[in-house]
Coordinates of C-alpha atoms in Angstrom, one line a residue:
M20 CA -181.5 120.4 33.4
K21 CA -182.7 124.0 33.6
R22 CA -179.3 125.2 32.8
N23 CA -179.2 123.2 29.6
Y24 CA -182.6 124.5 28.6
D25 CA -181.5 128.1 29.2
M26 CA -178.4 127.5 27.0
K27 CA -180.4 126.1 24.1
R28 CA -182.9 129.1 24.4
G29 CA -179.9 131.5 24.4
I30 CA -178.4 130.0 21.2
L31 CA -181.8 130.2 19.5
A32 CA -182.1 133.9 20.5
F33 CA -178.5 134.5 19.2
L34 CA -179.3 133.0 15.8
M35 CA -182.5 135.1 15.5
V36 CA -180.5 138.3 16.2
L37 CA -177.9 137.3 13.5
G38 CA -180.7 136.7 11.1
M39 CA -182.2 140.2 11.7
L40 CA -178.8 141.8 11.3
G41 CA -178.3 139.9 8.0
L42 CA -181.6 141.2 6.7
A43 CA -180.8 144.8 7.8
A44 CA -177.5 144.5 6.0
C45 CA -179.2 143.4 2.8
D46 CA -181.6 146.4 3.0
A47 CA -178.6 148.7 3.5
D48 CA -176.5 147.4 0.6
S49 CA -178.8 145.5 -1.8
I50 CA -177.2 143.2 -4.4
D51 CA -179.2 142.3 -7.5
T52 CA -179.3 138.5 -7.6
T53 CA -182.2 138.2 -10.0
R54 CA -181.6 135.3 -12.4
G55 CA -185.0 135.2 -14.1
E56 CA -188.4 134.2 -12.9
L57 CA -188.7 130.5 -12.3
P58 CA -192.0 128.6 -12.4
D59 CA -191.2 126.5 -9.3
K60 CA -188.9 128.8 -7.4
E61 CA -189.1 127.1 -4.0
P62 CA -187.6 123.6 -4.9
L63 CA -185.2 125.2 -7.4
E64 CA -183.9 127.9 -5.1
N65 CA -180.1 128.1 -5.3
T66 CA -179.8 125.6 -8.1
Y67 CA -177.7 126.9 -10.9
V68 CA -176.6 125.4 -14.3
S69 CA -173.3 125.8 -16.1
V70 CA -172.1 124.5 -19.5
R71 CA -168.8 122.8 -20.1
S72 CA -166.8 121.0 -22.7
Q73 CA -165.8 117.4 -21.8
F74 CA -162.2 118.4 -22.2
S75 CA -162.1 121.5 -20.1
P76 CA -163.0 122.1 -16.4
V77 CA -163.6 125.8 -17.0
E78 CA -165.9 127.8 -19.2
R79 CA -163.3 128.0 -22.1
S80 CA -162.2 125.3 -24.5
V81 CA -160.1 125.2 -27.7
V82 CA -160.8 123.4 -30.9
Y83 CA -158.9 123.3 -34.2
L84 CA -160.0 123.6 -37.8
M85 CA -158.2 123.5 -41.1
E86 CA -159.0 126.2 -43.6
G87 CA -161.3 125.0 -46.4
T88 CA -163.9 122.4 -45.7
G89 CA -162.6 121.0 -42.4
T90 CA -164.9 120.1 -39.5
T91 CA -164.3 119.1 -35.9
S92 CA -166.6 118.2 -33.0
D93 CA -166.5 118.5 -29.2
P94 CA -168.7 116.9 -26.5
M95 CA -170.6 119.4 -24.4
Y96 CA -172.7 119.0 -21.4
C97 CA -174.5 120.9 -18.6
R98 CA -174.1 120.4 -14.9
L99 CA -175.8 121.7 -11.8
N100 CA -174.3 122.7 -8.5
R101 CA -176.7 120.2 -6.7
P102 CA -179.0 117.4 -7.8
A103 CA -182.1 118.5 -9.7
E104 CA -185.4 118.5 -7.7
K105 CA -187.3 117.6 -10.9
N106 CA -186.6 116.9 -14.6
L107 CA -185.0 120.0 -16.2
N108 CA -185.0 121.2 -19.8
I109 CA -182.1 123.4 -21.0
Q110 CA -181.6 125.1 -24.4
T111 CA -178.1 125.8 -25.8
A112 CA -177.3 128.0 -28.8
P113 CA -174.5 130.0 -30.3
D114 CA -174.6 133.7 -29.6
E115 CA -172.5 135.9 -31.8
S116 CA -173.3 139.1 -29.8
Q117 CA -171.2 137.7 -26.9
V118 CA -167.9 138.0 -28.9
E119 CA -167.7 141.8 -28.7
I120 CA -168.6 141.7 -25.0
Y121 CA -165.8 139.2 -24.3
N122 CA -163.2 141.1 -26.4
T123 CA -164.0 144.3 -24.5
K124 CA -163.9 142.7 -21.1
Y125 CA -160.6 140.8 -21.6
G126 CA -158.8 143.0 -24.2
T127 CA -158.8 140.3 -26.8
D128 CA -159.4 140.5 -30.6
F129 CA -161.1 137.2 -31.4
L130 CA -163.0 137.1 -34.7
T131 CA -166.7 136.1 -34.5
M132 CA -167.4 132.5 -35.4
P133 CA -170.6 132.6 -37.5
A134 CA -173.5 130.8 -35.9
A135 CA -174.1 129.2 -39.3
N136 CA -170.8 127.3 -38.9
I137 CA -171.9 125.8 -35.6
Q138 CA -174.2 122.9 -35.3
I139 CA -175.4 121.5 -32.0
A140 CA -176.9 118.0 -31.9
D141 CA -180.6 117.5 -30.8
D142 CA -181.3 121.1 -31.8
G143 CA -179.3 122.2 -28.7
Q144 CA -181.8 120.7 -26.2
I145 CA -180.3 119.1 -23.1
S146 CA -182.2 117.4 -20.3
I147 CA -181.2 116.6 -16.7
A148 CA -183.2 114.0 -14.9
A149 CA -184.5 114.5 -11.4
G150 CA -181.8 113.5 -8.8
E151 CA -179.0 114.0 -11.3
R152 CA -176.4 116.8 -11.5
I153 CA -174.9 116.2 -15.0
S154 CA -176.6 115.8 -18.3
E155 CA -175.7 113.5 -21.1
K156 CA -173.1 114.9 -23.6
I157 CA -174.2 116.3 -26.9
K158 CA -171.9 117.0 -29.9
V159 CA -171.1 120.5 -31.0
T160 CA -169.7 120.6 -34.6
F161 CA -167.7 123.4 -36.0
K162 CA -167.3 123.9 -39.8
A163 CA -164.5 125.9 -41.6
D164 CA -166.7 126.7 -44.6
G165 CA -165.8 130.2 -45.8
L166 CA -163.5 131.0 -42.9
E167 CA -160.0 132.3 -43.3
A168 CA -157.1 131.4 -41.0
G169 CA -157.4 133.1 -37.6
K170 CA -158.6 132.8 -34.1
Y171 CA -162.4 132.8 -33.7
L172 CA -164.6 132.9 -30.6
A173 CA -167.8 130.8 -30.5
P174 CA -169.9 131.5 -27.4
I175 CA -172.5 128.8 -26.6
V176 CA -175.1 130.1 -24.2
V177 CA -177.7 128.2 -22.2
S178 CA -181.2 129.3 -21.2
S179 CA -184.0 127.6 -19.3
D180 CA -187.3 128.3 -17.8
D181 CA -186.5 125.7 -15.1
V182 CA -183.2 126.7 -13.6
A183 CA -181.0 129.8 -13.1
M184 CA -177.7 130.4 -14.7
S185 CA -174.4 130.0 -12.8
D186 CA -172.1 133.0 -11.9
D187 CA -170.2 132.7 -15.2
G188 CA -173.4 133.5 -17.0
G189 CA -174.1 130.1 -18.4
I190 CA -171.8 130.5 -21.4
L191 CA -169.2 128.2 -22.8
Y192 CA -166.6 130.0 -24.9
Y193 CA -165.0 127.9 -27.6
V194 CA -161.8 129.3 -29.1
V195 CA -161.7 128.0 -32.7
K196 CA -158.3 128.1 -34.2
V197 CA -158.5 127.9 -38.0
R198 CA -155.2 127.3 -39.8
K199 CA -153.9 127.1 -43.3
P200 CA -152.8 123.6 -44.4
E201 CA -149.0 123.3 -44.7
V202 CA -148.8 121.4 -48.0
G203 CA -145.1 121.7 -48.5
D204 CA -143.1 121.7 -51.8
Y205 CA -142.3 118.0 -52.0
E206 CA -144.4 114.9 -52.7
L207 CA -144.6 112.3 -49.9
D208 CA -142.9 109.2 -51.2
P209 CA -145.5 107.3 -53.2
V210 CA -143.4 104.2 -53.7
N211 CA -142.1 103.2 -50.3
T212 CA -144.0 103.1 -47.0
T213 CA -141.5 104.7 -44.6
V214 CA -142.0 104.2 -40.9
F215 CA -140.4 106.6 -38.4
Y216 CA -140.4 106.6 -34.6
V217 CA -140.1 109.9 -32.7
N218 CA -139.3 110.0 -29.0
T219 CA -141.1 113.1 -27.8
S220 CA -139.1 113.0 -24.6
E221 CA -136.2 114.3 -26.7
Y222 CA -137.6 115.8 -29.9
S223 CA -140.6 117.5 -31.5
P224 CA -142.5 115.3 -34.0
L225 CA -141.6 118.0 -36.5
L226 CA -138.3 116.2 -36.9
A227 CA -140.2 113.7 -39.0
D228 CA -141.4 116.5 -41.3
V229 CA -138.1 117.7 -42.7
W230 CA -136.6 114.8 -44.5
V231 CA -136.1 115.3 -48.3
I232 CA -134.6 112.6 -50.4
A233 CA -133.2 113.6 -53.8
K234 CA -132.4 111.0 -56.4
E235 CA -129.3 112.4 -58.1
D236 CA -128.0 111.5 -61.6
L237 CA -124.3 110.8 -61.0
M238 CA -123.5 110.4 -64.7
N239 CA -124.7 113.9 -65.7
Y240 CA -123.3 116.5 -63.5
G241 CA -125.3 119.7 -63.2
V242 CA -128.6 118.3 -64.4
P243 CA -131.7 118.5 -62.2
N244 CA -132.4 115.7 -59.7
V245 CA -134.5 112.9 -61.0
W246 CA -136.9 113.5 -58.2
E247 CA -137.2 115.0 -54.7
R248 CA -139.5 113.5 -52.1
T249 CA -140.3 113.6 -48.5
Y250 CA -140.3 110.5 -46.4
G251 CA -142.0 109.3 -43.2
N252 CA -145.5 108.0 -44.3
I253 CA -146.2 106.7 -40.8
V254 CA -144.9 108.5 -37.8
N255 CA -145.2 106.7 -34.4
L256 CA -145.0 108.9 -31.3
R257 CA -143.6 107.7 -28.0
V258 CA -143.4 107.4 -25.0
V259 CA -146.9 106.1 -24.4
Q260 CA -147.3 103.2 -22.0
I261 CA -149.8 100.8 -20.6
G262 CA -149.9 101.3 -16.9
Y263 CA -151.6 99.8 -13.9
D264 CA -153.7 101.5 -11.2
E265 CA -153.5 99.4 -8.1
A266 CA -156.5 100.9 -6.4
T267 CA -158.9 100.2 -9.2
E268 CA -157.0 97.4 -10.9
R269 CA -157.4 99.2 -14.2
A270 CA -155.1 99.1 -17.2
M271 CA -154.3 102.7 -17.9
L272 CA -153.2 104.6 -21.0
V273 CA -150.3 106.6 -19.6
L274 CA -149.2 109.7 -21.4
N275 CA -146.0 111.2 -20.0
S276 CA -145.6 115.0 -19.7
D277 CA -143.8 115.3 -23.1
I278 CA -146.3 113.4 -25.2
R279 CA -149.1 115.1 -23.4
Y280 CA -147.6 118.5 -24.3
V281 CA -147.3 117.5 -27.9
L282 CA -150.9 116.3 -28.1
E283 CA -152.2 119.5 -26.4
H284 CA -150.3 121.5 -29.0
A285 CA -151.1 119.4 -31.9
D286 CA -151.6 122.4 -34.2
L287 CA -147.9 123.1 -33.9
H288 CA -146.4 119.6 -33.6
I289 CA -148.7 117.2 -35.4
R290 CA -151.0 118.9 -37.9
P291 CA -148.1 120.0 -40.2
L292 CA -147.2 116.3 -40.6
Q293 CA -150.8 115.3 -41.3
D294 CA -151.2 118.1 -43.8
K295 CA -148.7 116.5 -46.0
G296 CA -150.4 113.1 -45.9
R297 CA -148.5 111.5 -43.0
K298 CA -150.3 109.2 -40.6
V299 CA -149.4 110.1 -37.0
C300 CA -149.9 107.4 -34.5
L301 CA -149.3 106.6 -30.8
S302 CA -146.8 103.8 -30.2
I303 CA -147.8 102.1 -27.0
E304 CA -145.4 99.9 -25.0
G305 CA -145.0 98.5 -21.5
G306 CA -144.5 100.5 -18.4
N307 CA -142.6 97.9 -16.2
T308 CA -145.6 97.4 -14.0
G309 CA -146.0 93.7 -14.7
L310 CA -149.2 94.3 -16.6
G311 CA -149.0 94.4 -20.4
F312 CA -150.9 93.4 -23.5
C313 CA -150.3 89.7 -22.7
N314 CA -152.0 89.4 -19.3
L315 CA -155.1 91.6 -19.4
S316 CA -158.6 90.5 -18.3
D317 CA -161.5 91.0 -20.6
A318 CA -162.7 93.9 -18.5
Q319 CA -159.3 95.5 -18.6
I320 CA -159.2 95.1 -22.4
A321 CA -162.6 96.8 -22.9
D322 CA -161.6 99.7 -20.5
F323 CA -158.2 100.2 -22.1
V324 CA -159.6 100.1 -25.7
A325 CA -162.1 102.8 -24.7
Q326 CA -159.2 105.0 -23.3
V327 CA -157.2 104.6 -26.5
K328 CA -160.2 105.4 -28.7
A329 CA -161.0 108.5 -26.7
C330 CA -157.4 109.7 -26.9
L331 CA -157.2 109.2 -30.7
E332 CA -160.5 111.0 -31.2
T333 CA -159.7 113.8 -28.8
Y334 CA -156.4 114.7 -30.5
D335 CA -157.4 113.6 -34.0
L336 CA -154.7 111.0 -34.4
D337 CA -154.5 108.4 -37.2
G338 CA -153.9 105.2 -35.3
V339 CA -151.9 103.2 -32.9
N340 CA -148.8 101.0 -33.0
L341 CA -148.5 98.2 -30.5
F342 CA -145.0 97.5 -29.3
D343 CA -145.0 95.0 -26.4
R344 CA -141.6 95.6 -24.7
N345 CA -140.7 96.6 -21.2
A346 CA -143.9 95.3 -19.6
G347 CA -142.0 93.5 -16.8
Y348 CA -143.9 90.3 -17.1
G349 CA -143.1 88.0 -14.1
D350 CA -141.1 90.8 -12.4
V351 CA -143.8 92.2 -10.2
E352 CA -145.3 90.2 -7.4
G353 CA -149.1 89.7 -7.6
M354 CA -149.4 90.4 -11.3
P355 CA -150.9 87.7 -13.5
A356 CA -148.8 85.5 -15.8
M357 CA -148.7 85.9 -19.5
N358 CA -151.2 84.1 -21.6
T359 CA -151.7 83.6 -25.4
T360 CA -155.2 85.0 -25.8
S361 CA -155.0 88.4 -24.1
Y362 CA -153.0 90.2 -26.8
P363 CA -155.0 88.8 -29.7
K364 CA -158.2 89.8 -27.9
L365 CA -156.9 93.3 -27.5
I366 CA -155.9 93.7 -31.1
K367 CA -159.4 92.4 -32.2
A368 CA -161.1 94.8 -29.8
L369 CA -159.1 97.8 -31.0
R370 CA -159.9 97.1 -34.6
E371 CA -163.6 96.6 -33.9
A372 CA -163.7 99.8 -31.9
M373 CA -161.8 101.9 -34.4
P374 CA -162.3 100.4 -37.9
D375 CA -161.2 103.6 -39.6
K376 CA -157.9 104.0 -37.7
L377 CA -154.5 102.6 -38.6
L378 CA -153.5 99.6 -36.4
T379 CA -150.0 98.3 -36.6
L380 CA -147.9 95.8 -34.7
S381 CA -144.2 95.5 -33.8
D382 CA -143.3 91.8 -34.0
Y383 CA -140.9 91.4 -31.1
E384 CA -139.9 88.5 -28.8
E385 CA -142.3 86.3 -26.8
P386 CA -145.4 88.5 -26.9
T387 CA -146.0 88.0 -30.6
E388 CA -144.1 84.7 -31.3
Y389 CA -147.2 82.6 -31.1
F390 CA -149.4 84.7 -33.5
W391 CA -149.1 82.1 -36.2
D392 CA -151.0 79.5 -34.0
T393 CA -154.7 80.2 -34.1
E394 CA -155.3 77.5 -31.6
A395 CA -153.1 79.3 -29.1
T396 CA -154.7 82.7 -29.8
G397 CA -158.2 81.4 -29.2
G398 CA -159.2 81.2 -32.8
I399 CA -158.3 84.8 -33.6
E400 CA -156.3 85.4 -36.8
V401 CA -154.4 88.4 -35.6
G402 CA -153.2 89.5 -39.0
K403 CA -156.8 90.1 -40.2
Y404 CA -157.2 92.9 -37.8
L405 CA -153.8 94.7 -38.7
D406 CA -152.9 97.1 -41.4
Y407 CA -149.2 96.4 -41.0
A408 CA -146.8 94.4 -38.9
W409 CA -143.0 95.0 -38.9
S410 CA -139.8 94.0 -37.1
G411 CA -139.4 95.3 -33.6
Y412 CA -135.7 94.5 -33.7
M413 CA -134.0 97.8 -34.0
S414 CA -131.2 97.7 -31.4
E415 CA -127.9 99.5 -31.7
D416 CA -126.3 96.4 -30.1
E417 CA -126.8 94.2 -33.1
D418 CA -126.6 94.4 -36.9
V419 CA -129.6 95.1 -39.1
Q420 CA -131.8 92.0 -38.8
I421 CA -133.8 90.7 -41.8
L422 CA -136.7 88.7 -40.4
D423 CA -137.9 85.8 -42.5
P424 CA -141.2 84.5 -41.2
W425 CA -142.1 82.9 -44.6
G426 CA -138.8 81.1 -45.0
R427 CA -137.9 82.8 -48.3
I428 CA -134.2 83.4 -47.5
D429 CA -132.0 80.6 -48.9
Q430 CA -128.8 80.9 -46.9
S431 CA -126.6 79.0 -49.5
E432 CA -127.9 81.1 -52.3
G433 CA -127.5 84.3 -50.3
E434 CA -123.9 83.4 -49.4
M435 CA -123.1 82.6 -53.0
N436 CA -124.4 86.0 -54.0
G437 CA -122.6 88.0 -51.4
M438 CA -124.9 87.9 -48.4
M439 CA -122.9 87.8 -45.2
F440 CA -124.8 85.9 -42.5
P441 CA -125.9 85.9 -39.7
V442 CA -128.6 88.5 -40.2
N443 CA -131.6 86.6 -39.0
N444 CA -130.9 86.0 -35.3
H445 CA -134.6 86.2 -34.4
L446 CA -136.7 83.3 -35.8
R447 CA -140.3 84.3 -36.5
K448 CA -143.3 82.6 -38.0
P449 CA -145.9 84.3 -40.3
I450 CA -148.7 86.0 -38.3
A451 CA -151.9 84.2 -39.1
G452 CA -154.1 86.2 -41.5
L453 CA -151.3 88.7 -42.5
E454 CA -150.1 89.0 -46.1
Q455 CA -146.4 89.2 -46.8
S456 CA -147.1 92.6 -48.5
Q457 CA -148.1 93.9 -45.0
Y458 CA -145.0 92.8 -43.2
G459 CA -141.9 94.9 -42.8
A460 CA -139.0 92.5 -42.5
F461 CA -136.3 94.8 -41.1
A462 CA -135.7 98.0 -39.1
V463 CA -132.6 100.2 -39.2
P464 CA -131.3 101.8 -36.0
F465 CA -129.4 105.0 -36.0
Y466 CA -125.9 103.7 -35.2
S467 CA -123.1 105.9 -33.9
A468 CA -120.4 106.8 -36.3
T469 CA -117.9 104.5 -34.6
S470 CA -120.3 101.5 -34.3
S471 CA -118.8 98.4 -35.9
F472 CA -122.3 97.7 -37.4
N473 CA -122.0 101.1 -39.1
L474 CA -118.3 100.7 -40.2
N475 CA -118.6 97.1 -41.5
M476 CA -122.1 97.6 -43.0
I477 CA -122.7 93.8 -43.1
G478 CA -126.4 94.1 -42.3
L479 CA -126.9 97.0 -44.8
M480 CA -125.1 95.1 -47.5
N481 CA -127.3 92.1 -46.8
L482 CA -130.3 94.3 -47.6
W483 CA -128.9 94.9 -51.0
V484 CA -128.5 91.2 -51.8
W485 CA -131.8 90.4 -50.2
R486 CA -133.5 92.9 -52.5
M487 CA -131.5 91.9 -55.5
L488 CA -132.5 88.2 -55.1
G489 CA -136.1 89.1 -55.0
W490 CA -136.7 88.0 -51.4
S491 CA -138.3 91.3 -50.4
S492 CA -142.1 91.3 -50.8
N493 CA -142.9 95.0 -50.3
N494 CA -141.5 98.5 -50.0
I495 CA -141.8 98.9 -46.2
L496 CA -138.8 100.9 -44.8
M497 CA -138.5 100.9 -41.0
F498 CA -136.2 103.2 -38.9
G499 CA -135.7 103.4 -35.2
D500 CA -136.0 106.6 -33.2
L501 CA -135.1 109.6 -35.3
I502 CA -132.2 111.7 -34.3
T503 CA -131.1 115.2 -35.2
N504 CA -127.6 116.3 -35.8
I505 CA -125.9 115.6 -32.5
Q506 CA -122.3 116.7 -31.7
G507 CA -120.2 113.7 -30.8
E508 CA -120.4 110.1 -31.7
Y509 CA -123.7 110.6 -33.6
E510 CA -122.6 113.6 -35.6
G511 CA -123.6 113.2 -39.2
Q512 CA -125.6 110.0 -38.6
W513 CA -128.9 111.7 -39.0
N514 CA -128.5 111.6 -42.8
N515 CA -125.8 108.9 -43.2
I516 CA -128.0 106.1 -42.0
I517 CA -130.9 106.9 -44.2
S518 CA -128.9 107.7 -47.3
T519 CA -126.9 104.4 -47.0
T520 CA -130.1 102.4 -46.4
L521 CA -131.6 103.9 -49.5
M522 CA -128.5 103.3 -51.5
V523 CA -128.6 99.5 -50.8
Y524 CA -132.4 99.3 -50.8
E525 CA -133.4 101.1 -54.0
P526 CA -133.2 98.8 -57.1
D527 CA -130.6 101.0 -58.9
G528 CA -128.9 102.3 -55.8
M529 CA -125.7 100.2 -56.2
D530 CA -125.1 100.4 -60.0
G531 CA -123.2 103.7 -59.8
M532 CA -125.7 105.6 -61.9
Y533 CA -127.6 107.3 -59.2
G534 CA -127.1 108.6 -55.7
Y535 CA -129.6 109.2 -52.9
G536 CA -129.0 112.4 -51.0
V537 CA -130.7 113.2 -47.8
Y538 CA -131.5 116.9 -47.1
I539 CA -134.1 118.8 -45.2
S540 CA -137.1 120.9 -46.3
H541 CA -136.6 123.5 -43.6
N542 CA -135.2 123.7 -40.1
S543 CA -135.7 125.7 -36.9
N544 CA -133.0 128.2 -37.9
G545 CA -134.8 129.2 -41.1
N546 CA -132.9 127.2 -43.7
V547 CA -134.9 126.0 -46.7
F548 CA -134.1 123.1 -49.0
D549 CA -131.0 123.7 -51.1
P550 CA -129.1 120.6 -52.3
N551 CA -125.8 122.4 -51.8
T552 CA -126.2 123.7 -48.2
A553 CA -129.2 122.3 -46.4
T554 CA -128.4 120.5 -43.2
L555 CA -129.6 120.1 -39.7
Y556 CA -127.8 122.3 -37.1
Y557 CA -126.8 120.8 -33.8
G558 CA -129.9 120.0 -31.8
D559 CA -132.5 121.1 -34.4
Y560 CA -136.0 120.0 -33.3
A561 CA -134.9 119.0 -29.9
K562 CA -137.9 119.6 -27.6
D563 CA -138.2 123.3 -26.5
W564 CA -140.9 123.0 -23.9

């Protein structure tokens, strides 16, 4: 026993010697650690505060503004390195003087974001309750008033009589990128509502920004075109999926690396589309996990809707397109069966959470086939919560399909007038609460040059008869995933499919008086619109990241 006692006494003596040596070292090489006088220093010793954006783990964050009167907001919060011993009050404010210090330190040339263009909610006051480490988020709003295009720095500093600053000085540096709007030279088509899909695993969304349609007078050679317009009113970006987290049983919004890159570089890949009036949306589909829109619990719906809303707000997107395909219902052991109320509940929840966002639906196979039956949907009239719905049948393995939920197509009359059936292989019923004017009845895939559907043109010719007989109730034009000029079997199809569709779809497209040429407004090789030479080179707008 005495031996153990001596050991303990020896350890204690050793620790005391170390302490004395440490104090001696501090006296010999003093380091200024003063962080301000604190009223209650003892309980707050070694407690420091830092300030962060919700969307950045470090002391820098980036926001974007459009030159003119644009505004943008970002959630900001304070955090401690350990729980607060008491209630803490912290003040935040912009500090223009920090810009020169930052530029000198890092060799940058940021412009100074005027403090007058920055507004912090709650007069910049933030509180952290005793026992907590992280404050509530407050909104920082940036205004472009009076600013020219350029890169600005907006330092937000924190101060407090209650707590010391962290090693980074308690500053959050916002890089504010102000850009000129890219208006373009051509009007966005005011007559048709054209819907494009872009697969960001292959292409930049800028591929949707280059299409120029020229209505040409074929009877008067050499006269100016009747009009020139850009197309693509709604651009749906993919691949975005609904996934499943086994550990938490959450339905997850899954952004693959390509779509995430595009969103994080929205100023390059998305804003030029929006500048011209296009609506840029996320198209969400299944992820082959066995969980999809049709078998979610109420808790999963609420959680998933919150994720979608946060994503759209974070990246300033215009809406969401729901395309329930590839979910893998029934293929994954342990996943719930499909039901007829989950999907309608999701649609209703999305609309209620985002009343100002575009909400569209791809009508496709079993997931949407019962939307006409409000008894099956739990009393929800799905169409009342949608801006548009359209055909999800855009496969290269079948001809262009004309869906007829309202039963307007008369097969005998169509055959008598030149319509070549079958073109309606997918029987659908009207979505309850949706007007015919909101429903796109067909979608055109980009067929290969050698495809029989492209060579025979039965489906496309049927579009002409369908329009001529007055069975079309709107001007919604749907296309599958856009393609660039691809050497091989798809060569030339980037413009052939669209020009042929317009020829048979426009009221005067088949009378021999006018032609509809497809050109581009610009391309990555520097070409600008010229009806004689403009084209896409091989691989233009293929992803380069």
